[in-house]
Amino acid sequence: MNAVIDIAPAPTQQGCGDAPVLRERGQREVFCGLAGIVWLHRKIQDAFFLVVGSRTCAHLLQSAAGVMIFAEPRFATAIIDDRDLAGLADANAELDRVVTRLLERRPDIKMLFLVGSCPSEVIKLDLSRAAERLSRSFTPRVRILSYTGSGIDTTFTQGEDTCLAALVPELPASEERALMVVGSIADIVEDQFRRVFDGLGIGPVHFFPARHAGEMPPVGPGTRFVLAQPFLADTTRALELRGARRLAAPFPFGAEGTTLWLQAIAREFQVEATKFVSVIGPRRERAARALAHHRVQLEGRKVFFFPDSQLEIPLARFLAREMGMVPVEVGTPYLHRQLVASELALLPAGTQLSEGQDLERQLDRCRAARPDIVVCGLGLANPLESEGLTTKWSIELVFTPVHGFDQAADLAELFTRPLARRMKLVA
Amino acid sequence: MQLTLWTYEGPPHVGAMRVATALDDVHYVLHAPQGDTYADLLFTMIERLPRRPPVTYTTFQARDLGGDTAELFKTACSQAFERFRPNAMLVGASCTAELIQDDPGGLARALALPIPVVPLELPSYQRKENWGASETFYQVVRTLAGPRAPAPGTPRPAREPGAKPCCNLLGPTALGFRHRDDVREITGLLNELGIEVRTVAPLGASADDIARLGEADFNVVLYPETAQQAAGWLQRFFGQPFTKTIPIGVKATKAFIAEVLQLAGLPADTPLPDALSRSPWYSRSVDSTYLTGKRVFIFGDATHAIAAARVATEEMGFTVVGLGTYSREFARDVRDAAKHYGVEALITDDYLEVEAKVAELHPELVLGTQMERHIAKRLGVPCAVISAPVHVQDFPARYSPQMGFEGANVLFDSWVHPLMMGLEEHLLTMFRGDFEFHDGAAASHLGRAAVPPPAAAPAPAAESSDVPAVAETATAAATVAAPAASAPITVAQWAPDAQKELQKIPFFVRGKARRNTERFAAERGLATITVETLYDAKAHFGR
């Protein structure tokens, strides 16, 4: 009955399914979850993100957001000062004052997130209670929620996970059988996927998060959700608690990843094989054609991933299987085996996986391996370039549309460009 | 609690990082949660350093809080020492670690490292980046040079006969606005005067250099924000005087030279090495006439703002209509300077306040930081950057100091440039009925704003009879673009014939004419503006 043709060849070997993982602790060169605000506020167009933290938090946001900060951003920091530290009751009153003033000034805001930071967590400022308290005064005009983006709890993209997980209990209930795509992806990619699902006759399809606070999708036992991003462990759990079921699949990076991802969905929604092939085939073909000339440049090259976004494993899989690259070490801040099981199965056997980080030791390993390209954060990229290594700064992989068939070549190009540049400058 | 969108300064530990990164063989161990490493990218990306800042973070996480974060700190500290073998170490806490109260200083002392360790107390919930840099530099100097200080009251030994006078340059740091080139410029200047520069600190100094700071005859304080405190200490303990003049602009540079000659004990008539000083002539050349009285708004750190105001008035012939700073530590100096120009100083670290002020004052040029650059862009006003915080484009590859004679040349070019661009833009708009120009023609530096800035008109008052009806919406548009603008006073109604007459005035002064006339009418309580009112106002405001 599940007559869906496997377009992709089944993996022939065990991959990295049960490969040992190097677990390290030490200095971690990563962003905290607050950085997620930078793209989340673009995605949810009437939400405001108010960080309750220190000047460091505000400085981090403006460093990470770059010029975006000047476009009347929908995020800000309520900076805790020493008067707030003197007594917590005071801090709550202050927070209410700041929120009230903010919402008066921005009547267009429909959803406000109070975002916890390291200082607010350490002084145990209870933001969930503050959110409840404030909700009472602002409902129904504004919904006020809270989640943590603190560095002590979250690493970079995990900030999106804690945000979405906080939204899940707020989603309307529904018994309807529907597909939910979870994880914020670029609007253009969302529209592309919508067209594919229409072609396959799959519907209704919801994307979570939605573009507006008032349009968040319903959830219930009929919901089948598929992750578009690998870093959504808490959100997955929260959705499962509401009766939704996750469809296991690799992530939609590259032609193969996208095909397998769509295939898992098509199988669940019982799409006929011929239909699947007729809808997916041409798109896959187009992606493969676009990828071909990148493969020439990337094949056989060694790639080393520093931990950053949890995208490392799916990206290494894409680079290894579709671009013929050799992953030397794939570092990830957290490894949720369940969520990346289908990815690990596809990763070449023998790939060194590492979870967590001891920066100096990892740098030693990286230098010793002399990879052709190093995927790392902006704090490391220039120093490594000056040592003669070629780098691809990883944050771009989060900000650029890279999901789906039509972005597959853009994704590959992110890796070919630094190599091509180095060759040009050497020549 | 303070609601903040943009901050002019980072937290104080970023200031400490700027000093640590500037120093040569000093390592900073920072007790901080995961995520605080973001600050590294300021150095590797904005300043484009080819190396990592010499900072080790403990990066504790929630699971560590239940356990022993103090142990974590000690481990990080001893491992950093083993790996980097620095000649001195800084230890301290970021804002979160300040709350968990682990006492980095005490913990580091317990390790009994064979190098000097400087414990830093940086109150993150009260102070900011520049204060952090200043305090760190002061503590470094005190710890490393302190042991060499002579007994209190010891007179400074006279310089050996025949020995060249020598000084230190204090204040340049990593991530400093044009610090790299200012150091080169001022070093060259001093050398030409016959003064040797012993140590530049903290930028490029080793722990050993810092220990020997007391050997020079005097100190040159380039940036009081970072160096004044350390210089004060050196004066008290080594009897070294330090300079007060900031050599930004030709006049200030000459005053600086006079001060330096005196401190060095050199004759006051030592020839000036100002051969390449082009800006005084450029300012006098007729091409610069249209700069006269141009209304300029200035905001930045105290040092650069005060210096810019002097250059703007005395060397460029501008009129300062607003002066302000985000450096509260130096607010008094800025207030004094503002008084001198007859304006009220704006002391704030809220960029919305700055924006409101700029919108209210309608300056024709804004000199400020990265933020003012964006404010000016929104309001359609030309702008040049004179102070940190700055973005990557203000760490240029080319030589571009702010200080000394070459610095004055740089200032002239970079301030006049956006005005020239403004002129170009106006001319383009003026001739947009022309077959070669059209509405779609790209703007030069102001982006594709739909309308040109109102009355930012750098133009010789040419007779321009054939001005198309353009830019009339400019004032209205500027008001829309400036939501923070001050509440308008009740505006008199324009009679149709007065409105028509206004259209005949060249558009690049029309905005000013409209404002002046409306102000004139409001002051006299006129309900209607007639043609006569227009010319009465012209006569009233005419120079």
mmCIF file with all atom_site columns, C-alpha atoms in Angstrom, chain B residues 156-160 163-168 195-196 198 213-219 238-242 263-264:
data_model
loop_
_atom_site.group_PDB
_atom_site.id
_atom_site.type_symbol
_atom_site.label_atom_id
_atom_site.label_alt_id
_atom_site.label_comp_id
_atom_site.label_asym_id
_atom_site.label_entity_id
_atom_site.label_seq_id
_atom_site.pdbx_PDB_ins_code
_atom_site.Cartn_x
_atom_site.Cartn_y
_atom_site.Cartn_z
_atom_site.occupancy
_atom_site.B_iso_or_equiv
_atom_site.pdbx_formal_charge
_atom_site.auth_seq_id
_atom_site.auth_comp_id
_atom_site.auth_asym_id
_atom_site.auth_atom_id
_atom_site.pdbx_PDB_model_num
ATOM 1  C CA . ARG B 1 156 ? 62.280 62.803 39.289 1.00 0.00 ? 156 ARG B CA 1
ATOM 2  C CA . PRO B 1 157 ? 65.944 62.462 38.339 1.00 0.00 ? 157 PRO B CA 1
ATOM 3  C CA . ALA B 1 158 ? 67.069 64.966 35.712 1.00 0.00 ? 158 ALA B CA 1
ATOM 4  C CA . ARG B 1 159 ? 67.580 63.655 32.214 1.00 0.00 ? 159 ARG B CA 1
ATOM 5  C CA . GLU B 1 160 ? 71.158 62.763 31.473 1.00 0.00 ? 160 GLU B CA 1
ATOM 6  C CA . ALA B 1 163 ? 70.015 62.237 26.114 1.00 0.00 ? 163 ALA B CA 1
ATOM 7  C CA . LYS B 1 164 ? 66.991 62.707 23.860 1.00 0.00 ? 164 LYS B CA 1
ATOM 8  C CA . PRO B 1 165 ? 63.743 63.520 25.630 1.00 0.00 ? 165 PRO B CA 1
ATOM 9  C CA . CYS B 1 166 ? 61.407 60.538 25.610 1.00 0.00 ? 166 CYS B CA 1
ATOM 10 C CA . CYS B 1 167 ? 57.764 59.773 26.297 1.00 0.00 ? 167 CYS B CA 1
ATOM 11 C CA . ASN B 1 168 ? 55.171 57.025 26.249 1.00 0.00 ? 168 ASN B CA 1
ATOM 12 C CA . ILE B 1 195 ? 61.367 63.248 20.996 1.00 0.00 ? 195 ILE B CA 1
ATOM 13 C CA . GLU B 1 196 ? 61.739 59.506 21.299 1.00 0.00 ? 196 GLU B CA 1
ATOM 14 C CA . ARG B 1 198 ? 59.629 54.673 24.382 1.00 0.00 ? 198 ARG B CA 1
ATOM 15 C CA . LEU B 1 213 ? 56.688 52.841 31.715 1.00 0.00 ? 213 LEU B CA 1
ATOM 16 C CA . GLY B 1 214 ? 58.090 54.964 34.547 1.00 0.00 ? 214 GLY B CA 1
ATOM 17 C CA . GLU B 1 215 ? 61.407 55.476 32.734 1.00 0.00 ? 215 GLU B CA 1
ATOM 18 C CA . ALA B 1 216 ? 60.125 57.963 30.166 1.00 0.00 ? 216 ALA B CA 1
ATOM 19 C CA . ASP B 1 217 ? 60.200 61.717 30.847 1.00 0.00 ? 217 ASP B CA 1
ATOM 20 C CA . PHE B 1 218 ? 56.492 62.244 30.340 1.00 0.00 ? 218 PHE B CA 1
ATOM 21 C CA . ASN B 1 219 ? 53.350 60.655 28.952 1.00 0.00 ? 219 ASN B CA 1
ATOM 22 C CA . PHE B 1 238 ? 56.763 58.393 39.011 1.00 0.00 ? 238 PHE B CA 1
ATOM 23 C CA . GLY B 1 239 ? 56.309 62.159 38.800 1.00 0.00 ? 239 GLY B CA 1
ATOM 24 C CA . GLN B 1 240 ? 55.602 61.896 35.061 1.00 0.00 ? 240 GLN B CA 1
ATOM 25 C CA . PRO B 1 241 ? 53.488 64.751 33.736 1.00 0.00 ? 241 PRO B CA 1
ATOM 26 C CA . PHE B 1 242 ? 51.055 63.963 30.935 1.00 0.00 ? 242 PHE B CA 1
ATOM 27 C CA . LEU B 1 263 ? 57.104 68.894 28.791 1.00 0.00 ? 263 LEU B CA 1
ATOM 28 C CA . ALA B 1 264 ? 60.181 67.698 26.890 1.00 0.00 ? 264 ALA B CA 1
#
